[in-house]
PDB file of C-alpha atoms in Angstrom:
ATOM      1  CA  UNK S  72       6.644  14.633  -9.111  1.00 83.00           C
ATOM      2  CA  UNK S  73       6.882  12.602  -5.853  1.00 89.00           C
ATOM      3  CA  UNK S  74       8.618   9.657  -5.669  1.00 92.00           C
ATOM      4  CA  UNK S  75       9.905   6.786  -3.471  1.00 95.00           C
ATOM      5  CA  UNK S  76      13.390   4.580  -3.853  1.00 95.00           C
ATOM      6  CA  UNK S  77      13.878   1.047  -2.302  1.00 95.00           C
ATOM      7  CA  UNK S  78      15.900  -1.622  -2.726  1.00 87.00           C
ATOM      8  CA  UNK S  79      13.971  -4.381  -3.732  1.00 82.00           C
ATOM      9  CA  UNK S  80      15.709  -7.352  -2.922  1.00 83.00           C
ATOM     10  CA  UNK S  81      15.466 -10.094  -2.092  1.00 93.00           C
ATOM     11  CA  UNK S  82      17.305  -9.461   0.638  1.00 95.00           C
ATOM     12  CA  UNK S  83      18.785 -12.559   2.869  1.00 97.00           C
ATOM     13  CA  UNK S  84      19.800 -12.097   6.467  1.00 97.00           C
ATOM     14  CA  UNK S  85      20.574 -14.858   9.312  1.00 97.00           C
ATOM     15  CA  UNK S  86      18.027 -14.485  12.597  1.00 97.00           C
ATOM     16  CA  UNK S  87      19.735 -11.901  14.823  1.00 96.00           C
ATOM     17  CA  UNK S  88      21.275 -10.090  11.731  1.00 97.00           C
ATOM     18  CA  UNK S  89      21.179  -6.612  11.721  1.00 97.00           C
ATOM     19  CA  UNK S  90      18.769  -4.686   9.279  1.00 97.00           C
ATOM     20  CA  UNK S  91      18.803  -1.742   7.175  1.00 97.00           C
ATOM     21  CA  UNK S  92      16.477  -0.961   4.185  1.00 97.00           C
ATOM     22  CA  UNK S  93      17.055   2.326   2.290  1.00 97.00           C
ATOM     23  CA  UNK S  94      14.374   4.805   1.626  1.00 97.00           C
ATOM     24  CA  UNK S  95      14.704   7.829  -0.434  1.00 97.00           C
ATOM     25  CA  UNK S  96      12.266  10.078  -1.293  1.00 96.00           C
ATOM     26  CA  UNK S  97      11.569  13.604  -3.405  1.00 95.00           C
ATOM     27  CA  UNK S  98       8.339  15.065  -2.635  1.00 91.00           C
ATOM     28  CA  UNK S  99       6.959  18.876  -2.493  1.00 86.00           C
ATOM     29  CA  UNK S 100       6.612  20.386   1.053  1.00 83.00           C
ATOM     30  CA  UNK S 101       7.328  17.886   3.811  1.00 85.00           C
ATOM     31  CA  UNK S 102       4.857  15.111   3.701  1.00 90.00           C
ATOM     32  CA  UNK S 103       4.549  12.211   6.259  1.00 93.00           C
ATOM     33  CA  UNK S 104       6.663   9.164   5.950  1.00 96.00           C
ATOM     34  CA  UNK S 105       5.820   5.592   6.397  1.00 96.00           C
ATOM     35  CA  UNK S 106       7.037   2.135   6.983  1.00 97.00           C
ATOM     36  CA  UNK S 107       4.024  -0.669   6.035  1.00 96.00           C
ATOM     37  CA  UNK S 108       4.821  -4.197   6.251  1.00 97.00           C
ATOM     38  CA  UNK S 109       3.287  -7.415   4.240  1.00 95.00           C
ATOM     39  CA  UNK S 110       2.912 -10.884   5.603  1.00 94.00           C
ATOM     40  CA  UNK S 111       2.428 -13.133   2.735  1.00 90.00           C
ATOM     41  CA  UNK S 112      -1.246 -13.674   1.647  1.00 87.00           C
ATOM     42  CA  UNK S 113      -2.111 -10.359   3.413  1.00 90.00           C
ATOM     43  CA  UNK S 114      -2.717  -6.678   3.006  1.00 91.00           C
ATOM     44  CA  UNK S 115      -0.530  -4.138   3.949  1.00 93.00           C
ATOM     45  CA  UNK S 116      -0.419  -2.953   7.449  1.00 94.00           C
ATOM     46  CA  UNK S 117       1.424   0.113   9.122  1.00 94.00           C
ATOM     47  CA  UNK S 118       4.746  -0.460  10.554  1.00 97.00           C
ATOM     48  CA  UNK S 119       5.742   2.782  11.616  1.00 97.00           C
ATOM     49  CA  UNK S 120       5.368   6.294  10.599  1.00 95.00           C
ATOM     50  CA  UNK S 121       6.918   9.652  11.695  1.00 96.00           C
ATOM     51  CA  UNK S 122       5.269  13.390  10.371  1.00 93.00           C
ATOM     52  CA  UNK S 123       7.742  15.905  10.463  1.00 91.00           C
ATOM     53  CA  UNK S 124      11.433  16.351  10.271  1.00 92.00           C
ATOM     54  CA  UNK S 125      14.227  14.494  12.795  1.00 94.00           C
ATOM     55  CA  UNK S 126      10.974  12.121  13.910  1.00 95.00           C
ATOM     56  CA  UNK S 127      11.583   8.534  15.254  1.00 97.00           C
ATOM     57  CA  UNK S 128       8.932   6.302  14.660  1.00 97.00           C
ATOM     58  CA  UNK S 129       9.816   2.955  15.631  1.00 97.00           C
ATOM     59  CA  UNK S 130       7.359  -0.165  16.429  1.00 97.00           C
ATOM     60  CA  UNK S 131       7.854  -3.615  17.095  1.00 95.00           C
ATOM     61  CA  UNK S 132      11.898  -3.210  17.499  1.00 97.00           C
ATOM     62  CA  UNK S 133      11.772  -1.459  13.819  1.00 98.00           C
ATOM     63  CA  UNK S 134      12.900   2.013  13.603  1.00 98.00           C
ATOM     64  CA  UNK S 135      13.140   4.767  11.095  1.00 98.00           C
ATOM     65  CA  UNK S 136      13.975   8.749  11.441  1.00 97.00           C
ATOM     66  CA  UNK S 137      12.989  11.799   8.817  1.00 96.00           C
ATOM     67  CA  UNK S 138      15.693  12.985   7.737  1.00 96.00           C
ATOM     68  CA  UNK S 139      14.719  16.044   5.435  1.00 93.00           C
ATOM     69  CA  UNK S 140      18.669  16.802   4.771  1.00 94.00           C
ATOM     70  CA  UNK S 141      19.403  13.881   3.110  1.00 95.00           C
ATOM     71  CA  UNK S 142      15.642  13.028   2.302  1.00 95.00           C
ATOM     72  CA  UNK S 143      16.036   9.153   3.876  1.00 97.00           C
ATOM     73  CA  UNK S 144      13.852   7.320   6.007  1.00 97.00           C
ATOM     74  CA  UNK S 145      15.891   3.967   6.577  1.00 98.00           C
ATOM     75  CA  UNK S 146      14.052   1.446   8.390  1.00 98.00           C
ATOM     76  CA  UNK S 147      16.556  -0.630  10.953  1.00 98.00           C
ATOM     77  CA  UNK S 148      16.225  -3.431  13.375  1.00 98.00           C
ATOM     78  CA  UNK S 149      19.168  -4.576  15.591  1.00 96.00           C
ATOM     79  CA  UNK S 150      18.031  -8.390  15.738  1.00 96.00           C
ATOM     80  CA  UNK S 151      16.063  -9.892  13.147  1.00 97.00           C
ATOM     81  CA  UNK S 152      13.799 -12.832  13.684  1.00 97.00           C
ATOM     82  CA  UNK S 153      12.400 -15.663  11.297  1.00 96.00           C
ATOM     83  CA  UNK S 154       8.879 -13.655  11.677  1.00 96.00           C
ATOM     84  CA  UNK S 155      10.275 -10.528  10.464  1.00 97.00           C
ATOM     85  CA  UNK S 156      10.160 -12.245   6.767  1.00 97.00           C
ATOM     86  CA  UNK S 157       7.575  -9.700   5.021  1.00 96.00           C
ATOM     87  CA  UNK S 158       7.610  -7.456   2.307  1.00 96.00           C
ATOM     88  CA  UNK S 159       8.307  -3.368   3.394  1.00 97.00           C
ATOM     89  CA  UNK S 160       7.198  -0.530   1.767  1.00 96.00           C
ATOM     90  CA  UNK S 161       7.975   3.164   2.397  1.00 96.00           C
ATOM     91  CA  UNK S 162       5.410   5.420   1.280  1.00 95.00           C
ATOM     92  CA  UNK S 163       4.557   9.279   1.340  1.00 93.00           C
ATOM     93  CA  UNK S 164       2.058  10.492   3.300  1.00 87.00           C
ATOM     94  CA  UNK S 165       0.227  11.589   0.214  1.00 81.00           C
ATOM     95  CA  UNK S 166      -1.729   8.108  -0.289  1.00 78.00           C
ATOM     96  CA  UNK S 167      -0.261   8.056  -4.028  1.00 78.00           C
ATOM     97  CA  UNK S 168       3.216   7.181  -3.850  1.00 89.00           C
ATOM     98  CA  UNK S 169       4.726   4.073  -2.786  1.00 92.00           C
ATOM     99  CA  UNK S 170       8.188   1.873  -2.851  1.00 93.00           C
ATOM    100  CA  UNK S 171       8.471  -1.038  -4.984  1.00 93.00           C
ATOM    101  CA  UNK S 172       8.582  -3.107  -1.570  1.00 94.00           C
ATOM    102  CA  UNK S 173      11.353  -4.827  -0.488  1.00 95.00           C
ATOM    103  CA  UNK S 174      11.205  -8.554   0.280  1.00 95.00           C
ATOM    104  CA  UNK S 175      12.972  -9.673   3.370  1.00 96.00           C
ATOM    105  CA  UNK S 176      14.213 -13.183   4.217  1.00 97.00           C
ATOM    106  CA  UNK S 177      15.072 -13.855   7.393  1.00 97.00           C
ATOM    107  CA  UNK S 178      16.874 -17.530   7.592  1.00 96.00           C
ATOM    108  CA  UNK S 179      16.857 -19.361  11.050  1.00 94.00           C
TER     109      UNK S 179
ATOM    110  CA  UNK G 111      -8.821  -4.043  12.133  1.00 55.00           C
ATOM    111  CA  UNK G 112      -9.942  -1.119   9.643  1.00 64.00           C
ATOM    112  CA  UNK G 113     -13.346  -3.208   8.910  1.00 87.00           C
ATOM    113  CA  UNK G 114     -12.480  -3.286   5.317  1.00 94.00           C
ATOM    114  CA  UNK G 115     -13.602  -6.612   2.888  1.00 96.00           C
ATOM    115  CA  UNK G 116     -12.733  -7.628  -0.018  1.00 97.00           C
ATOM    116  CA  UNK G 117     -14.860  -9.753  -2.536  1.00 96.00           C
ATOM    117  CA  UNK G 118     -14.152 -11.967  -4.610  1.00 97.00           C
ATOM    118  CA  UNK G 119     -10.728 -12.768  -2.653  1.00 96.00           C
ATOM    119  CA  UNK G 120     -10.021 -15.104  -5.722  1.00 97.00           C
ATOM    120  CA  UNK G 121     -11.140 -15.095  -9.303  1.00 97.00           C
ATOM    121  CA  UNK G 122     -10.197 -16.404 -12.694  1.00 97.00           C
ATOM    122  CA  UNK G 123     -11.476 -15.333 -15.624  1.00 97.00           C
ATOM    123  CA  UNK G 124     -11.497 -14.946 -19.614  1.00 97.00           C
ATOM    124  CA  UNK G 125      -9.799 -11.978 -21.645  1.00 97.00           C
ATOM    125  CA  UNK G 126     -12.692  -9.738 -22.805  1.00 97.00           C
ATOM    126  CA  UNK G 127     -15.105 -10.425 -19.644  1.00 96.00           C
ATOM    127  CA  UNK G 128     -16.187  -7.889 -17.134  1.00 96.00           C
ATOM    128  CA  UNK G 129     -15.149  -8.514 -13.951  1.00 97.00           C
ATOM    129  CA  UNK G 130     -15.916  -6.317 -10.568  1.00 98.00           C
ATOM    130  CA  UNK G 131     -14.530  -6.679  -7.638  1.00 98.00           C
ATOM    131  CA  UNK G 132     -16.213  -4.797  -4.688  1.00 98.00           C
ATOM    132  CA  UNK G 133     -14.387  -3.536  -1.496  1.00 98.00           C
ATOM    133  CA  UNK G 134     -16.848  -2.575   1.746  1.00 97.00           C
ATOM    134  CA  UNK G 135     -15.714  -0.758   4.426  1.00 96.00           C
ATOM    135  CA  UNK G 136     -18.115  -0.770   7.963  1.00 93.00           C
ATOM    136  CA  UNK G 137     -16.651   2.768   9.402  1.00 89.00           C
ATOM    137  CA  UNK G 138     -18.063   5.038   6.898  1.00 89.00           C
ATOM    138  CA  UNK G 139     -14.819   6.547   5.771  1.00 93.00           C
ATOM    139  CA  UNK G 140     -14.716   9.343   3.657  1.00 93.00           C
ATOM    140  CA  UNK G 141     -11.186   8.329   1.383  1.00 93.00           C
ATOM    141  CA  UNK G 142     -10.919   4.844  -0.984  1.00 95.00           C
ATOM    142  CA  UNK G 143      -8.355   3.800  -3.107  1.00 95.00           C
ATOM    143  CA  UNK G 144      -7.752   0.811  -5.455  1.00 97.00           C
ATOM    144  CA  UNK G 145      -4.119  -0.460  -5.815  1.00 96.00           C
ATOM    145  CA  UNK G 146      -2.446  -3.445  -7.988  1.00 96.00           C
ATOM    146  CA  UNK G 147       0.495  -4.627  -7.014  1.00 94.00           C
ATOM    147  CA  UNK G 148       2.997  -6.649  -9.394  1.00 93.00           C
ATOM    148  CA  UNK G 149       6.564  -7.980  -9.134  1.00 87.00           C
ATOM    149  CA  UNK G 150       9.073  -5.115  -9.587  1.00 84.00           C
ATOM    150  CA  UNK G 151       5.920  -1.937  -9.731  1.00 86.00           C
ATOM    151  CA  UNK G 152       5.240  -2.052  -6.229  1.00 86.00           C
ATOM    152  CA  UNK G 153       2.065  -0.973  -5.373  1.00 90.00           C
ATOM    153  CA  UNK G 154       0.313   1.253  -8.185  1.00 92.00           C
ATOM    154  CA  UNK G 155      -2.915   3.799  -7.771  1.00 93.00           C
ATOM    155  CA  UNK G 156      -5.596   2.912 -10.089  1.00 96.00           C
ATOM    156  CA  UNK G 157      -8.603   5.519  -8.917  1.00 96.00           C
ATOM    157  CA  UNK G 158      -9.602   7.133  -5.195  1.00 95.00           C
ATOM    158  CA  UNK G 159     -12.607   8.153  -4.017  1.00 96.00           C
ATOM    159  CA  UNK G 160     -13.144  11.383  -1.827  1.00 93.00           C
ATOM    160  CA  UNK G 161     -16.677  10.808  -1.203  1.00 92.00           C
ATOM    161  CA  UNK G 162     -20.004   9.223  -2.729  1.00 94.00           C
ATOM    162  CA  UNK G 163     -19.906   9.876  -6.356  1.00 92.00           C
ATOM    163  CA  UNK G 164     -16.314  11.317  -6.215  1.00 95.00           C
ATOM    164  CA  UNK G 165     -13.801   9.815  -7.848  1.00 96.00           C
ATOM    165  CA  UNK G 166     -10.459  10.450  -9.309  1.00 95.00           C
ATOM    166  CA  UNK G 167      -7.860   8.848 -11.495  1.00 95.00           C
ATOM    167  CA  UNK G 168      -4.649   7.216 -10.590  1.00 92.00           C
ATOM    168  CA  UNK G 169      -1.359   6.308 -12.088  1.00 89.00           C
ATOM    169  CA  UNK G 170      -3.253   3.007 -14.002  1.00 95.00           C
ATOM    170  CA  UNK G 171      -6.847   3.962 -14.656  1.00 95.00           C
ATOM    171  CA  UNK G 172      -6.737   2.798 -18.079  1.00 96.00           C
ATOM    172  CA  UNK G 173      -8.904  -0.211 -18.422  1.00 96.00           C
ATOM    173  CA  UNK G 174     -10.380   0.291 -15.254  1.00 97.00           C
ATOM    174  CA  UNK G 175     -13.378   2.217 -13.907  1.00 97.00           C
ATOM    175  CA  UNK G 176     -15.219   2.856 -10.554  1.00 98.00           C
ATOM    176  CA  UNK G 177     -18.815   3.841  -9.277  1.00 97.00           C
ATOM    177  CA  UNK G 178     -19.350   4.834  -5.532  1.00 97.00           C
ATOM    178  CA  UNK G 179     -22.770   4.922  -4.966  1.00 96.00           C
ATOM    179  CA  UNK G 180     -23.032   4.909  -1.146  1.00 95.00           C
ATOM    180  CA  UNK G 181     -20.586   5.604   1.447  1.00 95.00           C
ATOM    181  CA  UNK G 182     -19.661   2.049   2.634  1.00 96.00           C
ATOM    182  CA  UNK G 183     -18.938   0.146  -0.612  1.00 97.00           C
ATOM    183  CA  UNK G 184     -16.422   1.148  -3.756  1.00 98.00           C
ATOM    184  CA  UNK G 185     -16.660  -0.713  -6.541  1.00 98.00           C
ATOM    185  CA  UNK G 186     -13.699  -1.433  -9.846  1.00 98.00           C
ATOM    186  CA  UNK G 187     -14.609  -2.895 -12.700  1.00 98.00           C
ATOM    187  CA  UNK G 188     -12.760  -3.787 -15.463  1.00 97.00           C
ATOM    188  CA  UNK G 189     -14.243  -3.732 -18.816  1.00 93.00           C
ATOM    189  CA  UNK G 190     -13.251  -6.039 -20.577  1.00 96.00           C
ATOM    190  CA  UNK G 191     -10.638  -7.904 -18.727  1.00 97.00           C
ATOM    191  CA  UNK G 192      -6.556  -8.241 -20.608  1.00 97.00           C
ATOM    192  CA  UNK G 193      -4.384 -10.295 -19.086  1.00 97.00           C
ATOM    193  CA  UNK G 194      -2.276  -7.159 -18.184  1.00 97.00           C
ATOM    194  CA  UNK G 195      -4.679  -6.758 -15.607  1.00 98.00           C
ATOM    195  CA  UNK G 196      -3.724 -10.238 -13.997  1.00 98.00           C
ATOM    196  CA  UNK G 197      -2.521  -9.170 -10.738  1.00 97.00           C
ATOM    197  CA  UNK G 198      -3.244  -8.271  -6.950  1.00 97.00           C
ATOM    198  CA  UNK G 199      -5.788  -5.963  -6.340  1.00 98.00           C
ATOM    199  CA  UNK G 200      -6.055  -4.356  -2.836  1.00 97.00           C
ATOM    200  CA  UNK G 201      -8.684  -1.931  -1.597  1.00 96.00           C
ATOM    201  CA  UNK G 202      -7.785   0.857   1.249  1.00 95.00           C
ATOM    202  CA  UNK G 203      -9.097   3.428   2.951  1.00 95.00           C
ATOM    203  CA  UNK G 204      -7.612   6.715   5.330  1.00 92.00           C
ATOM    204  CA  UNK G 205      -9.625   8.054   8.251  1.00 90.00           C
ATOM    205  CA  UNK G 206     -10.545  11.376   8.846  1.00 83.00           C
ATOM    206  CA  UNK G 207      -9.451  14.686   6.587  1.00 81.00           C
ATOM    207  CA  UNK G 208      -6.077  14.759   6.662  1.00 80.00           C
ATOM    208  CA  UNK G 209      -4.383  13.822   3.852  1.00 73.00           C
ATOM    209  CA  UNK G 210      -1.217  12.746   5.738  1.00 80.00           C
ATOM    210  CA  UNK G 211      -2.909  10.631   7.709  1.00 85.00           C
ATOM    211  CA  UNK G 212      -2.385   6.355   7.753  1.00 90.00           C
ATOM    212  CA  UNK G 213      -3.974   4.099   4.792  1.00 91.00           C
ATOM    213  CA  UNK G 214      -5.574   0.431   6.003  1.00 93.00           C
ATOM    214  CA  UNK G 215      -6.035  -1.857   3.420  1.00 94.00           C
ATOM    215  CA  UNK G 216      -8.161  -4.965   2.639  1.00 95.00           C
ATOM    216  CA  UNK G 217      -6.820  -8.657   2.281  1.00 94.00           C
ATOM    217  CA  UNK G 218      -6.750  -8.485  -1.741  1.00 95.00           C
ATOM    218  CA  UNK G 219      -8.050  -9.802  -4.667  1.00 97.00           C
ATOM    219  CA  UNK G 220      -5.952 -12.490  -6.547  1.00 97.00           C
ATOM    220  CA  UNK G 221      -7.166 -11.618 -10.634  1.00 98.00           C
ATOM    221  CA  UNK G 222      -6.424 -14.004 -13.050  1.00 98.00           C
ATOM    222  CA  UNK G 223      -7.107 -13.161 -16.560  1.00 97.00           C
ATOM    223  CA  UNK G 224      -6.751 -15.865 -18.966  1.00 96.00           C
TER     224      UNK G 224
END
């Protein structure tokens, strides 16, 4: 069945850091990928998404491309900031399958 | 802003009550889905709805049960409450047909079931 890998965290950077959080993914046919983000005491909200293969989608400095080879979407950021402290999930496309989230902790 | 609510936002309650909790959407979308999310499960799928009176099962339906009886509103109720089902429930819904399309969810329900 589909399925989405994350690390989970916590993970602790210094504002301006660089970021990556892994995403890996097995699904059936090529579904649409997606970044959401969760400020705490809120929902979830889209980050970024991208539908097909070798797709950027990117948003708010955040970036992640669908890579079907090595079935990743990593999200990155070059320069983190204090207000970048959420929770990230990548999801499928297929409204099913989801991450375990990853919380991020961004220290000035 | 999706127009989605969520009610009750909060609640505490006793093992072996019912409980609902109601999400209402103002954009007459055609896709719902209940989640719960819990330290180290993520977000899970408990049931989706595809339409009024059309309703499917999720990854965590046990316990749980749902009624759609008009467009706007989609309703989970659980039974008789556990406190297994203590946790963050949040409502979404997806636009249009396509099943690839973005999810926008609700503020959540904080359960407490003691």
């Amino acid at each position: 069945g589909n399925s989405v890998t994350q690390m989970e965290g916590p993970v602790t950077l210094s504002e301006e850091a660089f970021l990556t959080i892994n995403c890996t993914y097995t699904a059936t046919g090529y579904p649409s990928l997606f970044w959401y983000v969760q400020y705490p005491g809120e929902g979830l909200q889209l980050l970024l998404k991208a539908t097909k293969a070798d797709d950027k989608g990117s948003n708010k400095g955040f970036e992640a491309t669908y890579r079907k080879e090595t079935t990743s979407f990593h999200l990155e950021k070059g320069s983190v900031q204090v207000s970048d402290s959420a929770v990230y999930f990548c999801a499928l496309g297929d409204g099913l399958t989801f991450g375990k989230g990853t919380h991020l902790i961004i220290q000035p | 802003d999706a127009g989605i609510t969520q009610s009750p936002r909060h609640k505490v309650t006793e093992t072996g009550t019912p409980v609902t909790l109601r999400c209402h959407q103002t954009e007459n979308h055609r896709y719902m889905y209940w989640y719960r999310q819990d330290p180290g499960h993520g977000l899970r799928l408990i049931h989706y709805s595809y339409g009024v009176k059309d309703t499917d099962k999720g990854e965590v339906s046990d316990g749980y049960s749902v009624s759609r009886s008009k467009t706007e509103d989609f309703l989970l109720t659980l039974e008789s409450a556990t406190s297994s089902q203590t946790s963050v429930y949040f409502c979404a819904i997806r636009p249009g047909q396509d099943p690839q399309e973005t999810q926008y969810f609700g503020p959540g329900t904080r359960l407490l079931v003691l």
